[in-house]
PDB file of C-alpha atoms in Angstrom:
ATOM      1  CA  MET A   1      47.962   0.444  23.207  1.00 43.00           C
ATOM      2  CA  LEU A   2      48.146   4.326  24.799  1.00 42.00           C
ATOM      3  CA  ASN A   3      51.258   2.449  26.797  1.00 47.00           C
ATOM      4  CA  LYS A   4      53.016   1.150  24.289  1.00 47.00           C
ATOM      5  CA  THR A   5      52.655   4.456  22.128  1.00 46.00           C
ATOM      6  CA  LEU A   6      54.036   6.167  25.586  1.00 48.00           C
ATOM      7  CA  SER A   7      56.845   4.171  25.859  1.00 61.00           C
ATOM      8  CA  MET A   8      57.955   4.032  22.344  1.00 67.00           C
ATOM      9  CA  ASP A   9      58.356   8.120  22.484  1.00 81.00           C
ATOM     10  CA  VAL A  10      60.660   7.902  26.104  1.00 86.00           C
ATOM     11  CA  LEU A  11      63.927   6.435  24.767  1.00 89.00           C
ATOM     12  CA  GLN A  12      66.743   5.193  27.393  1.00 87.00           C
ATOM     13  CA  LEU A  13      69.921   6.879  26.846  1.00 86.00           C
ATOM     14  CA  GLU A  14      72.929   5.325  27.940  1.00 81.00           C
ATOM     15  CA  GLY A  15      74.825   8.815  28.528  1.00 77.00           C
ATOM     16  CA  ILE A  16      78.528   8.766  29.385  1.00 79.00           C
ATOM     17  CA  LYS A  17      80.078   5.612  31.027  1.00 78.00           C
ATOM     18  CA  VAL A  18      81.453   6.272  34.353  1.00 78.00           C
ATOM     19  CA  SER A  19      81.955   4.409  37.500  1.00 77.00           C
ATOM     20  CA  PRO A  20      80.255   5.949  40.930  1.00 78.00           C
ATOM     21  CA  GLN A  21      83.903   6.652  41.925  1.00 80.00           C
ATOM     22  CA  SER A  22      84.611   8.801  38.523  1.00 82.00           C
ATOM     23  CA  SER A  23      81.648  10.023  38.756  1.00 85.00           C
ATOM     24  CA  VAL A  24      82.280  13.984  40.688  1.00 90.00           C
ATOM     25  CA  PRO A  25      85.595  14.178  38.711  1.00 89.00           C
ATOM     26  CA  THR A  26      84.363  13.486  35.661  1.00 87.00           C
ATOM     27  CA  PHE A  27      81.430  16.446  36.269  1.00 91.00           C
ATOM     28  CA  ILE A  28      83.842  18.877  37.522  1.00 93.00           C
ATOM     29  CA  LEU A  29      85.938  18.564  34.672  1.00 91.00           C
ATOM     30  CA  LEU A  30      83.178  18.593  32.242  1.00 90.00           C
ATOM     31  CA  LEU A  31      81.467  21.410  33.796  1.00 93.00           C
ATOM     32  CA  LEU A  32      84.737  23.314  33.776  1.00 94.00           C
ATOM     33  CA  ILE A  33      85.274  22.687  30.393  1.00 92.00           C
ATOM     34  CA  TYR A  34      81.765  24.132  28.885  1.00 93.00           C
ATOM     35  CA  ILE A  35      82.348  26.994  31.572  1.00 94.00           C
ATOM     36  CA  PHE A  36      85.807  27.425  29.387  1.00 92.00           C
ATOM     37  CA  ILE A  37      84.294  27.091  26.414  1.00 92.00           C
ATOM     38  CA  MET A  38      81.320  29.495  27.012  1.00 93.00           C
ATOM     39  CA  VAL A  39      83.266  32.075  28.788  1.00 90.00           C
ATOM     40  CA  SER A  40      86.257  32.014  26.172  1.00 87.00           C
ATOM     41  CA  ASN A  41      84.402  31.487  22.774  1.00 90.00           C
ATOM     42  CA  LEU A  42      81.405  34.008  23.529  1.00 90.00           C
ATOM     43  CA  GLY A  43      84.207  36.289  24.982  1.00 86.00           C
ATOM     44  CA  LEU A  44      85.381  36.261  21.761  1.00 86.00           C
ATOM     45  CA  VAL A  45      82.465  37.235  19.835  1.00 89.00           C
ATOM     46  CA  VAL A  46      81.681  40.293  21.935  1.00 87.00           C
ATOM     47  CA  LEU A  47      85.385  41.314  21.653  1.00 84.00           C
ATOM     48  CA  ILE A  48      85.135  41.660  17.799  1.00 85.00           C
ATOM     49  CA  SER A  49      81.904  42.752  18.294  1.00 87.00           C
ATOM     50  CA  THR A  50      82.459  45.848  20.278  1.00 84.00           C
ATOM     51  CA  GLU A  51      86.163  47.205  19.154  1.00 81.00           C
ATOM     52  CA  LYS A  52      85.605  48.960  16.031  1.00 82.00           C
ATOM     53  CA  SER A  53      89.395  48.189  15.154  1.00 79.00           C
ATOM     54  CA  LEU A  54      88.076  44.503  15.116  1.00 79.00           C
ATOM     55  CA  HIS A  55      85.315  45.290  12.450  1.00 85.00           C
ATOM     56  CA  GLN A  56      87.588  43.361   9.730  1.00 86.00           C
ATOM     57  CA  PRO A  57      86.461  40.022   7.320  1.00 87.00           C
ATOM     58  CA  MET A  58      88.610  38.174   9.040  1.00 83.00           C
ATOM     59  CA  TYR A  59      87.670  38.449  12.661  1.00 85.00           C
ATOM     60  CA  LEU A  60      83.942  38.831  12.165  1.00 87.00           C
ATOM     61  CA  LEU A  61      84.345  35.336  10.184  1.00 88.00           C
ATOM     62  CA  PHE A  62      85.873  33.807  13.759  1.00 86.00           C
ATOM     63  CA  CYS A  63      82.577  34.900  14.981  1.00 90.00           C
ATOM     64  CA  ASN A  64      80.683  31.868  13.329  1.00 92.00           C
ATOM     65  CA  MET A  65      82.932  29.431  14.180  1.00 90.00           C
ATOM     66  CA  SER A  66      82.745  30.791  18.044  1.00 91.00           C
ATOM     67  CA  ILE A  67      79.438  31.251  18.086  1.00 94.00           C
ATOM     68  CA  ASN A  68      78.672  27.449  16.325  1.00 94.00           C
ATOM     69  CA  ASP A  69      81.686  25.870  18.560  1.00 92.00           C
ATOM     70  CA  ALA A  70      79.095  27.551  21.254  1.00 93.00           C
ATOM     71  CA  PHE A  71      76.057  26.254  20.246  1.00 94.00           C
ATOM     72  CA  GLY A  72      77.893  22.508  19.750  1.00 92.00           C
ATOM     73  CA  ALA A  73      78.907  22.440  23.087  1.00 92.00           C
ATOM     74  CA  THR A  74      75.655  23.503  24.491  1.00 93.00           C
ATOM     75  CA  SER A  75      73.807  21.097  22.613  1.00 92.00           C
ATOM     76  CA  ILE A  76      75.314  17.827  23.608  1.00 90.00           C
ATOM     77  CA  ILE A  77      77.034  19.099  27.386  1.00 90.00           C
ATOM     78  CA  PRO A  78      74.541  20.183  29.627  1.00 91.00           C
ATOM     79  CA  HIS A  79      72.653  16.594  28.775  1.00 88.00           C
ATOM     80  CA  VAL A  80      75.816  14.606  29.186  1.00 88.00           C
ATOM     81  CA  LEU A  81      76.212  16.600  32.273  1.00 89.00           C
ATOM     82  CA  SER A  82      72.705  15.495  33.359  1.00 86.00           C
ATOM     83  CA  GLY A  83      73.291  11.767  33.668  1.00 84.00           C
ATOM     84  CA  VAL A  84      76.670  11.957  35.077  1.00 85.00           C
ATOM     85  CA  PHE A  85      74.656  11.009  38.200  1.00 83.00           C
ATOM     86  CA  THR A  86      71.760   9.227  36.944  1.00 81.00           C
ATOM     87  CA  PRO A  87      71.693   5.546  37.375  1.00 80.00           C
ATOM     88  CA  VAL A  88      71.979   4.342  33.505  1.00 76.00           C
ATOM     89  CA  THR A  89      68.356   2.495  33.717  1.00 77.00           C
ATOM     90  CA  GLN A  90      66.979   6.252  34.801  1.00 81.00           C
ATOM     91  CA  ARG A  91      68.170   8.078  32.089  1.00 85.00           C
ATOM     92  CA  TYR A  92      65.373   9.094  29.734  1.00 87.00           C
ATOM     93  CA  ILE A  93      64.995  11.093  26.865  1.00 89.00           C
ATOM     94  CA  HIS A  94      61.936  12.115  24.747  1.00 91.00           C
ATOM     95  CA  TYR A  95      62.233  11.460  20.947  1.00 91.00           C
ATOM     96  CA  TYR A  96      61.834  14.590  19.538  1.00 91.00           C
ATOM     97  CA  GLU A  97      64.023  15.718  22.032  1.00 92.00           C
ATOM     98  CA  CYS A  98      66.096  12.915  20.568  1.00 92.00           C
ATOM     99  CA  VAL A  99      65.921  14.146  17.072  1.00 93.00           C
ATOM    100  CA  VAL A 100      66.774  17.803  17.968  1.00 94.00           C
ATOM    101  CA  GLN A 101      69.984  16.895  19.396  1.00 94.00           C
ATOM    102  CA  ALA A 102      71.347  14.933  16.659  1.00 93.00           C
ATOM    103  CA  PHE A 103      69.791  17.772  14.432  1.00 95.00           C
ATOM    104  CA  CYS A 104      72.370  20.022  16.549  1.00 94.00           C
ATOM    105  CA  ALA A 105      75.480  17.708  16.763  1.00 92.00           C
ATOM    106  CA  HIS A 106      75.379  17.273  13.307  1.00 92.00           C
ATOM    107  CA  PHE A 107      74.473  20.685  12.134  1.00 95.00           C
ATOM    108  CA  HIS A 108      77.748  21.802  14.280  1.00 93.00           C
ATOM    109  CA  GLY A 109      80.115  19.511  12.453  1.00 89.00           C
ATOM    110  CA  ALA A 110      78.882  20.480   9.123  1.00 92.00           C
ATOM    111  CA  VAL A 111      78.896  24.309   9.875  1.00 94.00           C
ATOM    112  CA  SER A 112      82.200  23.778  11.316  1.00 89.00           C
ATOM    113  CA  HIS A 113      83.894  22.706   7.766  1.00 88.00           C
ATOM    114  CA  THR A 114      81.801  25.008   5.697  1.00 92.00           C
ATOM    115  CA  VAL A 115      82.694  28.040   8.122  1.00 91.00           C
ATOM    116  CA  LEU A 116      86.292  26.997   8.049  1.00 86.00           C
ATOM    117  CA  MET A 117      85.756  26.950   4.014  1.00 89.00           C
ATOM    118  CA  ILE A 118      84.868  30.726   3.813  1.00 91.00           C
ATOM    119  CA  MET A 119      88.303  31.655   6.408  1.00 86.00           C
ATOM    120  CA  ALA A 120      90.088  29.723   3.967  1.00 84.00           C
ATOM    121  CA  PHE A 121      88.766  31.784   0.808  1.00 89.00           C
ATOM    122  CA  ASP A 122      89.417  34.912   3.184  1.00 88.00           C
ATOM    123  CA  ARG A 123      93.050  34.479   3.877  1.00 83.00           C
ATOM    124  CA  TYR A 124      93.353  33.651   0.264  1.00 85.00           C
ATOM    125  CA  VAL A 125      91.685  36.964  -1.457  1.00 88.00           C
ATOM    126  CA  ALA A 126      94.221  38.956   1.631  1.00 84.00           C
ATOM    127  CA  ILE A 127      97.678  36.952   0.635  1.00 81.00           C
ATOM    128  CA  CYS A 128      97.165  36.391  -2.892  1.00 82.00           C
ATOM    129  CA  ASN A 129      95.092  39.627  -4.016  1.00 84.00           C
ATOM    130  CA  PRO A 130      95.736  41.854  -1.573  1.00 84.00           C
ATOM    131  CA  LEU A 131      94.983  44.963  -3.987  1.00 86.00           C
ATOM    132  CA  ARG A 132      91.451  43.897  -4.416  1.00 90.00           C
ATOM    133  CA  TYR A 133      90.655  42.774  -1.220  1.00 89.00           C
ATOM    134  CA  ALA A 134      88.829  45.501   0.338  1.00 89.00           C
ATOM    135  CA  THR A 135      86.632  45.910  -2.683  1.00 91.00           C
ATOM    136  CA  ILE A 136      86.041  41.655  -2.943  1.00 91.00           C
ATOM    137  CA  MET A 137      85.778  41.285   1.129  1.00 91.00           C
ATOM    138  CA  THR A 138      83.033  44.011   1.671  1.00 91.00           C
ATOM    139  CA  SER A 139      80.472  43.805   4.526  1.00 89.00           C
ATOM    140  CA  ARG A 140      77.860  42.243   2.056  1.00 92.00           C
ATOM    141  CA  MET A 141      80.131  39.859   0.954  1.00 93.00           C
ATOM    142  CA  VAL A 142      81.404  38.909   4.658  1.00 93.00           C
ATOM    143  CA  LEU A 143      77.171  38.316   5.190  1.00 93.00           C
ATOM    144  CA  ARG A 144      76.630  36.358   2.462  1.00 94.00           C
ATOM    145  CA  LEU A 145      79.447  34.194   2.505  1.00 94.00           C
ATOM    146  CA  SER A 146      77.882  33.700   6.705  1.00 94.00           C
ATOM    147  CA  VAL A 147      74.248  32.819   5.054  1.00 95.00           C
ATOM    148  CA  SER A 148      76.031  30.009   2.292  1.00 95.00           C
ATOM    149  CA  ALA A 149      77.701  28.382   5.184  1.00 94.00           C
ATOM    150  CA  TRP A 150      75.442  28.181   7.867  1.00 96.00           C
ATOM    151  CA  THR A 151      72.207  27.421   4.699  1.00 96.00           C
ATOM    152  CA  VAL A 152      74.382  24.694   3.292  1.00 94.00           C
ATOM    153  CA  ALA A 153      74.722  22.835   6.404  1.00 94.00           C
ATOM    154  CA  PHE A 154      71.544  23.336   7.616  1.00 96.00           C
ATOM    155  CA  LEU A 155      69.875  21.959   4.459  1.00 95.00           C
ATOM    156  CA  LEU A 156      72.391  18.807   4.398  1.00 94.00           C
ATOM    157  CA  ILE A 157      71.319  17.993   8.398  1.00 95.00           C
ATOM    158  CA  LEU A 158      68.418  18.581   7.649  1.00 95.00           C
ATOM    159  CA  ILE A 159      67.817  15.712   4.785  1.00 95.00           C
ATOM    160  CA  LEU A 160      69.688  13.677   7.281  1.00 94.00           C
ATOM    161  CA  VAL A 161      67.855  13.629  10.122  1.00 94.00           C
ATOM    162  CA  GLY A 162      64.460  13.773   8.585  1.00 93.00           C
ATOM    163  CA  LEU A 163      65.467  10.312   6.217  1.00 92.00           C
ATOM    164  CA  SER A 164      65.867   8.987  10.193  1.00 92.00           C
ATOM    165  CA  ALA A 165      62.772  10.851  11.636  1.00 90.00           C
ATOM    166  CA  ARG A 166      60.452   9.425   9.259  1.00 90.00           C
ATOM    167  CA  LEU A 167      60.959   5.944  10.214  1.00 88.00           C
ATOM    168  CA  SER A 168      58.619   3.601  12.988  1.00 88.00           C
ATOM    169  CA  ARG A 169      60.525   2.667  15.616  1.00 86.00           C
ATOM    170  CA  CYS A 170      60.973  -0.706  17.338  1.00 85.00           C
ATOM    171  CA  ARG A 171      63.702  -0.415  19.676  1.00 85.00           C
ATOM    172  CA  ARG A 172      63.787   2.306  22.490  1.00 86.00           C
ATOM    173  CA  VAL A 173      67.410   1.892  23.743  1.00 86.00           C
ATOM    174  CA  VAL A 174      70.057   4.400  22.124  1.00 87.00           C
ATOM    175  CA  ASN A 175      73.332   3.216  22.955  1.00 83.00           C
ATOM    176  CA  ASN A 176      75.448   6.786  22.891  1.00 83.00           C
ATOM    177  CA  PRO A 177      76.093   9.207  25.317  1.00 85.00           C
ATOM    178  CA  PHE A 178      73.661  11.493  23.378  1.00 87.00           C
ATOM    179  CA  CYS A 179      71.402  11.148  20.009  1.00 89.00           C
ATOM    180  CA  ASP A 180      73.127  11.565  16.799  1.00 88.00           C
ATOM    181  CA  ASN A 181      71.429  10.497  13.618  1.00 89.00           C
ATOM    182  CA  ALA A 182      72.704   6.936  13.437  1.00 85.00           C
ATOM    183  CA  SER A 183      71.601   6.471  17.096  1.00 86.00           C
ATOM    184  CA  LEU A 184      67.805   7.242  15.155  1.00 89.00           C
ATOM    185  CA  PHE A 185      68.223   5.098  12.353  1.00 89.00           C
ATOM    186  CA  LYS A 186      69.294   2.103  14.255  1.00 87.00           C
ATOM    187  CA  LEU A 187      66.202   2.594  16.741  1.00 90.00           C
ATOM    188  CA  SER A 188      64.134   1.009  13.337  1.00 87.00           C
ATOM    189  CA  CYS A 189      63.214  -2.426  12.225  1.00 87.00           C
ATOM    190  CA  GLU A 190      62.685  -1.047   8.774  1.00 88.00           C
ATOM    191  CA  ASN A 191      65.447  -0.919   5.944  1.00 87.00           C
ATOM    192  CA  VAL A 192      67.485   1.800   6.594  1.00 86.00           C
ATOM    193  CA  LEU A 193      69.437   1.480   3.423  1.00 88.00           C
ATOM    194  CA  ILE A 194      68.808   4.952   2.343  1.00 91.00           C
ATOM    195  CA  ASN A 195      70.422   6.564   5.202  1.00 89.00           C
ATOM    196  CA  HIS A 196      72.975   4.573   5.011  1.00 86.00           C
ATOM    197  CA  VAL A 197      73.704   6.001   1.294  1.00 91.00           C
ATOM    198  CA  TYR A 198      72.707   9.613   1.920  1.00 92.00           C
ATOM    199  CA  GLY A 199      74.854   9.429   5.507  1.00 87.00           C
ATOM    200  CA  LEU A 200      78.045   8.410   4.167  1.00 85.00           C
ATOM    201  CA  GLY A 201      77.263  10.711   0.497  1.00 89.00           C
ATOM    202  CA  SER A 202      76.651  13.909   2.593  1.00 88.00           C
ATOM    203  CA  ALA A 203      79.616  13.086   4.955  1.00 85.00           C
ATOM    204  CA  ALA A 204      81.674  12.443   2.144  1.00 85.00           C
ATOM    205  CA  VAL A 205      81.010  15.709   0.235  1.00 88.00           C
ATOM    206  CA  ILE A 206      81.512  18.270   3.357  1.00 87.00           C
ATOM    207  CA  LEU A 207      84.975  16.493   4.062  1.00 82.00           C
ATOM    208  CA  SER A 208      86.309  15.572   0.588  1.00 86.00           C
ATOM    209  CA  VAL A 209      85.048  19.525  -0.544  1.00 88.00           C
ATOM    210  CA  SER A 210      86.551  20.839   2.704  1.00 84.00           C
ATOM    211  CA  LEU A 211      90.264  18.739   2.755  1.00 83.00           C
ATOM    212  CA  CYS A 212      90.375  19.880  -1.696  1.00 86.00           C
ATOM    213  CA  SER A 213      89.265  23.657  -1.051  1.00 83.00           C
ATOM    214  CA  VAL A 214      91.210  24.072   2.289  1.00 81.00           C
ATOM    215  CA  THR A 215      94.104  22.395   0.972  1.00 82.00           C
ATOM    216  CA  LEU A 216      94.429  23.829  -2.878  1.00 84.00           C
ATOM    217  CA  THR A 217      94.073  27.146  -0.941  1.00 82.00           C
ATOM    218  CA  TYR A 218      96.778  27.235   1.226  1.00 79.00           C
ATOM    219  CA  LEU A 219      98.596  25.398  -0.912  1.00 81.00           C
ATOM    220  CA  ARG A 220      98.764  28.559  -3.320  1.00 82.00           C
ATOM    221  CA  ILE A 221      99.383  30.953  -0.568  1.00 78.00           C
ATOM    222  CA  ALA A 222     102.074  29.229   0.923  1.00 77.00           C
ATOM    223  CA  ILE A 223     103.520  29.535  -2.875  1.00 80.00           C
ATOM    224  CA  VAL A 224     102.606  32.823  -3.074  1.00 76.00           C
ATOM    225  CA  CYS A 225     104.299  34.068   0.662  1.00 74.00           C
ATOM    226  CA  LEU A 226     107.337  31.154   0.042  1.00 73.00           C
ATOM    227  CA  SER A 227     107.841  32.784  -3.566  1.00 74.00           C
ATOM    228  CA  GLY A 228     107.759  36.704  -2.325  1.00 65.00           C
ATOM    229  CA  ASN A 229     110.036  39.306  -1.348  1.00 66.00           C
ATOM    230  CA  ASN A 230     108.825  40.555   1.811  1.00 63.00           C
ATOM    231  CA  LYS A 231     110.009  38.476   4.366  1.00 63.00           C
ATOM    232  CA  ALA A 232     108.236  39.737   7.462  1.00 60.00           C
ATOM    233  CA  VAL A 233     104.296  40.020   5.898  1.00 56.00           C
ATOM    234  CA  ASN A 234     104.978  36.892   4.049  1.00 63.00           C
ATOM    235  CA  SER A 235     106.143  35.508   8.010  1.00 67.00           C
ATOM    236  CA  LYS A 236     103.083  36.781   9.418  1.00 61.00           C
ATOM    237  CA  ALA A 237     100.562  35.706   6.475  1.00 63.00           C
ATOM    238  CA  LEU A 238     101.704  31.958   6.939  1.00 66.00           C
ATOM    239  CA  GLN A 239     101.474  32.207  11.018  1.00 67.00           C
ATOM    240  CA  THR A 240      97.801  33.409  10.273  1.00 64.00           C
ATOM    241  CA  CYS A 241      97.413  30.431   8.224  1.00 69.00           C
ATOM    242  CA  ALA A 242      99.197  27.689  10.233  1.00 72.00           C
ATOM    243  CA  THR A 243      96.739  28.748  12.725  1.00 68.00           C
ATOM    244  CA  HIS A 244      93.662  28.058  10.735  1.00 69.00           C
ATOM    245  CA  LEU A 245      95.157  25.170   9.680  1.00 74.00           C
ATOM    246  CA  THR A 246      95.615  23.778  12.880  1.00 74.00           C
ATOM    247  CA  VAL A 247      91.533  24.506  13.769  1.00 72.00           C
ATOM    248  CA  TYR A 248      91.206  22.669  10.648  1.00 75.00           C
ATOM    249  CA  VAL A 249      93.470  19.275  11.500  1.00 78.00           C
ATOM    250  CA  ILE A 250      92.069  19.147  14.858  1.00 74.00           C
ATOM    251  CA  MET A 251      88.594  19.486  13.613  1.00 74.00           C
ATOM    252  CA  PHE A 252      88.640  16.802  10.728  1.00 74.00           C
ATOM    253  CA  VAL A 253      90.900  14.530  12.424  1.00 76.00           C
ATOM    254  CA  SER A 254      88.490  14.321  15.099  1.00 72.00           C
ATOM    255  CA  GLY A 255      85.169  13.861  12.681  1.00 72.00           C
ATOM    256  CA  PHE A 256      87.124  11.214  10.710  1.00 72.00           C
ATOM    257  CA  ILE A 257      87.909   9.022  13.100  1.00 75.00           C
ATOM    258  CA  ILE A 258      84.344   8.654  14.728  1.00 73.00           C
ATOM    259  CA  ILE A 259      83.136   8.387  10.571  1.00 69.00           C
ATOM    260  CA  ILE A 260      85.700   5.549  11.039  1.00 74.00           C
ATOM    261  CA  LEU A 261      85.078   3.944  14.586  1.00 71.00           C
ATOM    262  CA  HIS A 262      81.230   3.482  13.557  1.00 65.00           C
ATOM    263  CA  ARG A 263      82.216   0.389  11.049  1.00 66.00           C
ATOM    264  CA  PHE A 264      83.819  -1.712  13.498  1.00 68.00           C
ATOM    265  CA  GLN A 265      81.535  -2.726  16.682  1.00 67.00           C
ATOM    266  CA  ASN A 266      83.979  -4.235  18.807  1.00 67.00           C
ATOM    267  CA  LEU A 267      85.345  -0.300  18.974  1.00 65.00           C
ATOM    268  CA  SER A 268      82.240   1.095  19.625  1.00 70.00           C
ATOM    269  CA  ASP A 269      82.743   2.827  23.335  1.00 71.00           C
ATOM    270  CA  HIS A 270      85.835   4.402  21.592  1.00 71.00           C
ATOM    271  CA  ARG A 271      83.868   5.818  18.912  1.00 73.00           C
ATOM    272  CA  LYS A 272      81.353   6.916  21.917  1.00 75.00           C
ATOM    273  CA  LEU A 273      84.737   8.845  23.582  1.00 76.00           C
ATOM    274  CA  ALA A 274      85.839  10.334  20.478  1.00 76.00           C
ATOM    275  CA  SER A 275      82.182  11.581  20.047  1.00 79.00           C
ATOM    276  CA  ILE A 276      82.140  13.285  23.031  1.00 80.00           C
ATOM    277  CA  LEU A 277      85.394  14.810  22.708  1.00 79.00           C
ATOM    278  CA  PHE A 278      84.174  16.121  19.112  1.00 80.00           C
ATOM    279  CA  HIS A 279      82.000  18.266  20.842  1.00 82.00           C
ATOM    280  CA  VAL A 280      84.694  19.272  23.496  1.00 84.00           C
ATOM    281  CA  VAL A 281      88.568  19.704  21.838  1.00 82.00           C
ATOM    282  CA  PRO A 282      87.773  21.712  18.971  1.00 82.00           C
ATOM    283  CA  PRO A 283      85.474  24.451  20.519  1.00 86.00           C
ATOM    284  CA  ALA A 284      87.690  24.451  23.572  1.00 84.00           C
ATOM    285  CA  MET A 285      91.124  25.153  21.352  1.00 82.00           C
ATOM    286  CA  ASN A 286      89.679  26.992  18.779  1.00 80.00           C
ATOM    287  CA  ALA A 287      89.145  30.528  20.867  1.00 78.00           C
ATOM    288  CA  VAL A 288      92.273  29.971  22.514  1.00 79.00           C
ATOM    289  CA  ILE A 289      94.428  28.940  18.736  1.00 76.00           C
ATOM    290  CA  TYR A 290      92.662  32.741  17.744  1.00 71.00           C
ATOM    291  CA  GLY A 291      92.517  34.428  20.829  1.00 68.00           C
ATOM    292  CA  LEU A 292      96.434  33.950  21.529  1.00 65.00           C
ATOM    293  CA  GLN A 293      97.671  33.806  18.050  1.00 64.00           C
ATOM    294  CA  ILE A 294      96.486  36.362  16.155  1.00 66.00           C
ATOM    295  CA  LYS A 295      98.231  39.819  17.815  1.00 67.00           C
ATOM    296  CA  ALA A 296      95.489  42.324  17.365  1.00 67.00           C
ATOM    297  CA  VAL A 297      92.939  39.986  19.128  1.00 69.00           C
ATOM    298  CA  ARG A 298      95.731  38.768  21.821  1.00 70.00           C
ATOM    299  CA  GLN A 299      96.386  42.693  22.432  1.00 72.00           C
ATOM    300  CA  LYS A 300      92.855  43.636  23.063  1.00 69.00           C
ATOM    301  CA  ILE A 301      92.429  41.073  25.486  1.00 67.00           C
ATOM    302  CA  ILE A 302      95.831  41.908  27.614  1.00 71.00           C
ATOM    303  CA  ILE A 303      94.324  45.450  28.024  1.00 70.00           C
ATOM    304  CA  ILE A 304      91.160  43.921  29.121  1.00 65.00           C
ATOM    305  CA  PHE A 305      92.978  41.976  31.254  1.00 63.00           C
ATOM    306  CA  THR A 306      95.367  44.497  32.772  1.00 69.00           C
ATOM    307  CA  GLY A 307      93.107  48.160  32.411  1.00 59.00           C
ATOM    308  CA  THR A 308      96.524  49.195  30.031  1.00 51.00           C
ATOM    309  CA  TRP A 309      94.591  51.810  27.803  1.00 48.00           C
TER     310      TRP A 309
END
């Protein structure tokens, strides 16, 4: 009985599928991407934190996204890297470690949506109600919005993963590059209807609310900018909004593809690749997009690297 309990607590993780010939290039590529994600995102947070001229609501809200991207990449990429040179039959993970990884993976995705929603709200106030921006977007408001974004995502994902963690297990093989919620409830032979309902329902709520709020917000911003008289200011505002929308579209499409591919078993390999890309591509691109597109941040980065004061 003890051996059976131990064997069910230790799961076999499929990990990333690579041939022996491509193991080294894959490892080096993922490692370089991970280093770039950490340096660029945490570097952006440090830059905004240390430069008083960047202590503005928009830039402080950027820190939420950068911290979340670094968190999401760290929860997935190191574990995937550790299994590149390990034979598939020897890739093991403890069940409770698998639960934590599943929580972190989904938490990262949920926070990405909630943070982009509060960033859209910030741009809406700045462009559509500029005279009241300073009184609305105070430090307290920025803190409240940030805490709300993380708390809502935390509660939704805690329930999601908790529903799967409560199930008994009759399988021990995780057919995925890393643990996620679907991997957890697929280990059980119990009725998982409630898991499917809540999983799809919570995903639909997050995606639909974020899509509607971001779409309506930026449509309103576009109308205000296009109908305004100051073309230079309006062009700058639209450029900033285009940056946010680019990040949102990349994140939304990559997440939506994973949800769709989960419904087609014959496309499981495509889903597995998409699930890894979701935790690699957006975190790698977000800091670059913000750092290069936003003039104030770009100027500070140039000053740091050139030593020009």
